[in-house]
mmCIF file of C-alpha atoms and ligand atoms in Angstrom:
data_model
loop_
_atom_site.group_PDB
_atom_site.id
_atom_site.type_symbol
_atom_site.label_atom_id
_atom_site.label_comp_id
_atom_site.label_asym_id
_atom_site.label_seq_id
_atom_site.Cartn_x
_atom_site.Cartn_y
_atom_site.Cartn_z
ATOM 1 C CA MET A 671 114.452 94.903 198.534
ATOM 2 C CA ASN A 672 112.396 94.082 195.432
ATOM 3 C CA PHE A 673 112.789 91.128 193.051
ATOM 4 C CA LEU A 674 114.974 93.027 190.563
ATOM 5 C CA GLU A 675 117.285 94.432 193.214
ATOM 6 C CA GLU A 676 117.720 90.918 194.609
ATOM 7 C CA ARG A 677 118.556 89.580 191.153
ATOM 8 C CA ILE A 678 121.058 92.386 190.487
ATOM 9 C CA LEU A 679 122.840 91.591 193.764
ATOM 10 C CA LYS A 680 122.880 87.895 192.915
ATOM 11 C CA ASP A 681 123.900 88.021 189.239
ATOM 12 C CA GLY A 682 124.968 91.573 188.327
ATOM 13 C CA VAL A 683 128.656 92.356 187.876
ATOM 14 C CA VAL A 684 130.075 95.823 188.524
ATOM 15 C CA LYS A 685 132.661 96.779 185.917
ATOM 16 C CA PRO A 686 135.103 99.673 185.922
ATOM 17 C CA GLY A 687 133.784 102.773 184.128
ATOM 18 C CA ASN A 688 130.405 102.823 185.899
ATOM 19 C CA VAL A 689 129.043 99.886 183.931
ATOM 20 C CA LEU A 690 126.789 97.291 185.529
ATOM 21 C CA LYS A 691 126.726 94.031 183.594
ATOM 22 C CA VAL A 692 123.485 92.116 183.739
ATOM 23 C CA GLU A 693 124.034 89.942 180.707
ATOM 24 C CA SER A 694 123.087 86.676 182.418
ATOM 25 C CA PHE A 695 119.454 87.754 182.903
ATOM 26 C CA LEU A 696 118.692 90.981 181.011
ATOM 27 C CA ASN A 697 121.054 91.990 178.206
ATOM 28 C CA HIS A 698 122.272 88.821 176.527
ATOM 29 C CA GLN A 699 120.743 85.735 178.097
ATOM 30 C CA MET A 700 117.260 86.858 179.132
ATOM 31 C CA ASP A 701 115.123 85.585 181.998
ATOM 32 C CA ILE A 702 111.654 85.877 180.498
ATOM 33 C CA THR A 703 109.872 85.223 183.787
ATOM 34 C CA LEU A 704 111.751 88.199 185.210
ATOM 35 C CA MET A 705 110.716 90.296 182.159
ATOM 36 C CA ASP A 706 107.091 89.376 182.842
ATOM 37 C CA GLN A 707 107.469 90.263 186.529
ATOM 38 C CA MET A 708 108.912 93.654 185.542
ATOM 39 C CA ALA A 709 106.067 94.192 183.102
ATOM 40 C CA ASP A 710 103.483 93.493 185.835
ATOM 41 C CA GLU A 711 105.233 96.012 188.052
ATOM 42 C CA PHE A 712 105.151 98.679 185.299
ATOM 43 C CA LYS A 713 101.461 97.928 184.797
ATOM 44 C CA ARG A 714 100.892 98.626 188.503
ATOM 45 C CA ARG A 715 103.004 101.785 188.541
ATOM 46 C CA PHE A 716 101.414 103.272 185.392
ATOM 47 C CA SER A 717 97.860 102.118 186.142
ATOM 48 C CA GLY A 718 95.180 104.572 185.096
ATOM 49 C CA LYS A 719 97.246 106.033 182.243
ATOM 50 C CA PRO A 720 95.670 105.812 178.788
ATOM 51 C CA ILE A 721 98.673 103.996 177.276
ATOM 52 C CA ASN A 722 98.089 102.687 173.750
ATOM 53 C CA LYS A 723 101.696 102.152 172.579
ATOM 54 C CA VAL A 724 105.008 101.063 174.048
ATOM 55 C CA LEU A 725 108.216 102.469 172.570
ATOM 56 C CA THR A 726 111.787 101.322 173.134
ATOM 57 C CA ILE A 727 115.159 101.417 171.387
ATOM 58 C CA GLU A 728 117.022 98.487 169.878
ATOM 59 C CA ALA A 729 118.454 96.267 170.980
ATOM 60 C CA SER A 730 118.414 95.686 174.698
ATOM 61 C CA GLY A 731 115.093 97.401 175.470
ATOM 62 C CA ILE A 732 113.147 95.120 173.150
ATOM 63 C CA GLY A 733 112.755 92.130 175.473
ATOM 64 C CA ILE A 734 111.307 94.097 178.375
ATOM 65 C CA ALA A 735 109.159 96.211 176.048
ATOM 66 C CA CYS A 736 107.591 93.057 174.543
ATOM 67 C CA SER A 737 106.485 91.869 177.975
ATOM 68 C CA VAL A 738 105.210 95.344 178.859
ATOM 69 C CA ALA A 739 103.255 95.601 175.607
ATOM 70 C CA ARG A 740 101.673 92.233 176.336
ATOM 71 C CA VAL A 741 100.401 93.251 179.774
ATOM 72 C CA PHE A 742 99.053 96.560 178.440
ATOM 73 C CA GLN A 743 97.729 94.702 175.354
ATOM 74 C CA VAL A 744 99.088 97.362 172.993
ATOM 75 C CA PRO A 745 101.632 97.341 170.134
ATOM 76 C CA MET A 746 105.350 97.725 170.809
ATOM 77 C CA ILE A 747 107.526 99.894 168.551
ATOM 78 C CA PHE A 748 111.317 99.907 168.698
ATOM 79 C CA ALA A 749 113.400 102.778 167.385
ATOM 80 C CA LYS A 750 115.895 101.367 164.898
ATOM 81 C CA LYS A 751 119.507 102.344 164.749
ATOM 82 C CA SER A 752 120.265 103.600 161.256
ATOM 83 C CA LYS A 753 123.541 104.393 159.564
ATOM 84 C CA SER A 754 121.839 105.822 156.498
ATOM 85 C CA ILE A 755 122.370 109.516 155.896
ATOM 86 C CA ASN A 756 119.573 109.561 153.345
ATOM 87 C CA ILE A 757 116.659 109.220 155.694
ATOM 88 C CA ASP A 758 113.497 110.251 153.930
ATOM 89 C CA GLY A 759 110.661 112.349 155.309
ATOM 90 C CA ASP A 760 108.702 109.296 156.376
ATOM 91 C CA MET A 761 110.796 108.848 159.499
ATOM 92 C CA TYR A 762 111.156 110.586 162.843
ATOM 93 C CA VAL A 763 114.880 110.808 163.588
ATOM 94 C CA ALA A 764 116.880 111.425 166.774
ATOM 95 C CA GLU A 765 120.584 111.404 167.541
ATOM 96 C CA VAL A 766 121.459 109.111 170.451
ATOM 97 C CA GLU A 767 124.878 108.891 172.019
ATOM 98 C CA SER A 768 125.578 105.397 173.313
ATOM 99 C CA PHE A 769 126.838 105.229 176.886
ATOM 100 C CA THR A 770 128.236 101.735 176.509
ATOM 101 C CA HIS A 771 129.626 101.960 172.958
ATOM 102 C CA LYS A 772 130.770 105.607 173.108
ATOM 103 C CA ASN A 773 129.410 106.382 169.656
ATOM 104 C CA THR A 774 126.429 108.244 168.250
ATOM 105 C CA ASN A 775 123.599 106.591 166.352
ATOM 106 C CA GLN A 776 120.706 108.004 164.454
ATOM 107 C CA VAL A 777 117.576 106.240 165.572
ATOM 108 C CA ILE A 778 114.444 106.224 163.461
ATOM 109 C CA VAL A 779 110.759 105.471 163.830
ATOM 110 C CA SER A 780 108.416 105.386 160.867
ATOM 111 C CA LYS A 781 105.813 108.172 160.885
ATOM 112 C CA LYS A 782 103.224 105.460 160.200
ATOM 113 C CA PHE A 783 103.460 104.229 163.772
ATOM 114 C CA LEU A 784 103.133 107.401 165.872
ATOM 115 C CA SER A 785 100.494 110.113 165.613
ATOM 116 C CA PRO A 786 98.996 112.868 167.820
ATOM 117 C CA ASP A 787 96.337 110.424 169.088
ATOM 118 C CA ASP A 788 98.922 108.158 170.690
ATOM 119 C CA HIS A 789 99.712 107.880 174.419
ATOM 120 C CA VAL A 790 103.124 106.322 174.740
ATOM 121 C CA LEU A 791 104.942 104.479 177.507
ATOM 122 C CA ILE A 792 108.691 104.556 176.825
ATOM 123 C CA ILE A 793 110.639 101.557 178.154
ATOM 124 C CA ASP A 794 114.369 100.862 178.364
ATOM 125 C CA ASP A 795 116.726 98.577 180.250
ATOM 126 C CA PHE A 796 119.079 101.219 181.679
ATOM 127 C CA LEU A 797 119.053 104.924 182.426
ATOM 128 C CA ALA A 798 122.433 106.606 182.808
ATOM 129 C CA ASN A 799 122.845 110.107 181.351
ATOM 130 C CA GLY A 800 119.474 110.003 179.655
ATOM 131 C CA CYS A 801 120.605 110.163 176.014
ATOM 132 C CA ALA A 802 118.540 107.164 174.926
ATOM 133 C CA LEU A 803 115.396 108.368 176.725
ATOM 134 C CA ASN A 804 115.785 111.936 175.479
ATOM 135 C CA GLY A 805 116.074 110.650 171.904
ATOM 136 C CA LEU A 806 112.893 108.591 172.301
ATOM 137 C CA ILE A 807 111.053 111.485 173.969
ATOM 138 C CA SER A 808 112.006 113.814 171.103
ATOM 139 C CA ILE A 809 110.593 111.318 168.596
ATOM 140 C CA VAL A 810 107.296 111.004 170.484
ATOM 141 C CA GLU A 811 106.996 114.767 170.872
ATOM 142 C CA ALA A 812 107.839 115.373 167.188
ATOM 143 C CA SER A 813 104.908 113.124 166.282
ATOM 144 C CA GLY A 814 102.505 115.117 168.476
ATOM 145 C CA ALA A 815 101.841 112.048 170.641
ATOM 146 C CA THR A 816 101.880 112.212 174.448
ATOM 147 C CA VAL A 817 104.616 110.748 176.644
ATOM 148 C CA GLU A 818 102.584 109.081 179.407
ATOM 149 C CA GLY A 819 105.553 107.685 181.246
ATOM 150 C CA LEU A 820 109.108 106.416 181.246
ATOM 151 C CA GLY A 821 109.711 102.907 182.594
ATOM 152 C CA ILE A 822 113.255 101.797 183.299
ATOM 153 C CA ALA A 823 114.555 98.520 184.669
ATOM 154 C CA ILE A 824 117.801 99.848 186.177
ATOM 155 C CA GLU A 825 118.575 103.522 186.750
ATOM 156 C CA LYS A 826 122.083 104.512 187.757
ATOM 157 C CA GLY A 827 121.113 107.261 190.159
ATOM 158 C CA PHE A 828 124.648 108.580 190.445
ATOM 159 C CA GLN A 829 124.429 109.697 186.803
ATOM 160 C CA ASN A 830 122.120 112.598 186.185
ATOM 161 C CA GLY A 831 119.674 111.446 183.479
ATOM 162 C CA GLY A 832 116.923 110.494 185.937
ATOM 163 C CA LYS A 833 117.220 113.649 188.013
ATOM 164 C CA ILE A 834 116.885 115.892 184.946
ATOM 165 C CA LEU A 835 113.910 113.982 183.524
ATOM 166 C CA ARG A 836 112.058 114.086 186.875
ATOM 167 C CA GLU A 837 112.746 117.812 187.157
ATOM 168 C CA LYS A 838 111.248 118.258 183.686
ATOM 169 C CA GLY A 839 108.066 116.662 185.023
ATOM 170 C CA TYR A 840 108.098 113.288 183.287
ATOM 171 C CA HIS A 841 106.589 110.360 185.180
ATOM 172 C CA LEU A 842 109.687 108.215 185.490
ATOM 173 C CA GLU A 843 109.568 104.847 187.230
ATOM 174 C CA SER A 844 112.755 102.844 187.678
ATOM 175 C CA LEU A 845 112.389 99.389 189.189
ATOM 176 C CA ALA A 846 115.881 99.530 190.694
ATOM 177 C CA ILE A 847 117.895 102.689 191.324
ATOM 178 C CA VAL A 848 121.590 102.123 191.958
ATOM 179 C CA ASP A 849 122.893 105.029 194.018
ATOM 180 C CA ALA A 850 126.444 103.754 194.307
ATOM 181 C CA MET A 851 128.494 100.839 193.057
ATOM 182 C CA ASP A 852 132.107 99.853 193.335
ATOM 183 C CA ALA A 853 133.940 97.553 190.943
ATOM 184 C CA GLU A 854 136.717 96.807 193.422
ATOM 185 C CA THR A 855 134.504 95.623 196.256
ATOM 186 C CA SER A 856 131.630 94.491 193.976
ATOM 187 C CA SER A 857 129.236 96.440 196.196
ATOM 188 C CA ILE A 858 125.937 97.898 194.998
ATOM 189 C CA GLN A 859 123.756 100.288 196.970
ATOM 190 C CA PHE A 860 120.101 100.826 196.042
ATOM 191 C CA ARG A 861 117.911 103.875 196.676
ATOM 192 C CA GLU A 862 114.916 103.275 198.953
ATOM 193 C CA GLN A 863 111.725 103.754 196.939
ATOM 194 C CA GLU A 864 108.328 104.516 198.456
ATOM 195 C CA ASN A 865 106.251 102.555 195.948
ATOM 196 C CA ALA A 866 108.671 99.637 195.562
HETATM 197 P P1 5GP B 964 121.973 106.766 178.658
HETATM 198 O O1 5GP B 964 121.527 106.988 177.255
HETATM 199 O O2 5GP B 964 120.900 107.027 179.686
HETATM 200 O O3 5GP B 964 123.263 107.467 178.988
HETATM 201 O O4 5GP B 964 122.328 105.216 178.764
HETATM 202 C C1 5GP B 964 121.316 104.288 178.615
HETATM 203 C C2 5GP B 964 121.638 103.276 177.548
HETATM 204 O O5 5GP B 964 122.999 102.858 177.645
HETATM 205 C C3 5GP B 964 120.777 102.060 177.728
HETATM 206 O O6 5GP B 964 119.991 101.907 176.566
HETATM 207 C C4 5GP B 964 121.726 100.904 177.945
HETATM 208 O O7 5GP B 964 121.639 100.011 176.855
HETATM 209 C C5 5GP B 964 123.108 101.494 178.013
HETATM 210 N N1 5GP B 964 123.699 101.487 179.383
HETATM 211 C C6 5GP B 964 123.977 102.573 180.141
HETATM 212 N N2 5GP B 964 124.578 102.228 181.287
HETATM 213 C C7 5GP B 964 124.673 100.889 181.262
HETATM 214 C C8 5GP B 964 125.220 99.931 182.198
HETATM 215 O O8 5GP B 964 125.741 100.242 183.282
HETATM 216 N N3 5GP B 964 125.131 98.625 181.841
HETATM 217 C C9 5GP B 964 124.566 98.227 180.666
HETATM 218 N N4 5GP B 964 124.519 96.919 180.428
HETATM 219 N N5 5GP B 964 124.056 99.098 179.763
HETATM 220 C C10 5GP B 964 124.109 100.408 180.055
#
């Protein structure tokens, strides 16, 4: 079991509706040493890739993405949630349905910050159905930049986002993959990973 899996078992709370709460160390109160440990692990798993930018989505991806950007020594960009319907041509836009809030947001990234020369590592805290990652991928691809990899802290492997993205050929690395969880018994089962 790796350091993140251990922490999830210790401090994660399984809620009804397939939601794993990790607000004491990842989503609300943040353990920065853990963020740095995750960043080092992403650096190892994506070594050799010509990554020059890290991209995430506000708000909960930002903390991890900052640590990742520091170890890769590259800038971090976060896609902003925007309610504005008058988005001008200077922005890349994607529609992202929120798994936790059950609403849809437009997310935007300024065209100034992504171009065809860029090699992007996309980072997020959770992967469930893949809406957030697909939105970020569509922004990177619209800019002509290359998606070098997808780095996720916690993938819920019983939802199909990860499976579809791997089948599409993206290099997806999730530090912990939850294959099953049960709110009644508070049990969490992780997938064995070769490179963990
Ligand atoms: P997806 O877009 O893949 O369906 O869901 C991923 C997004 O929803 C993440 O950005 C994350 O913020 C949120 N999310 C999905 N599942 C969970 C969960 O079980 N717990 C928490 N805390 N956030 C989740």
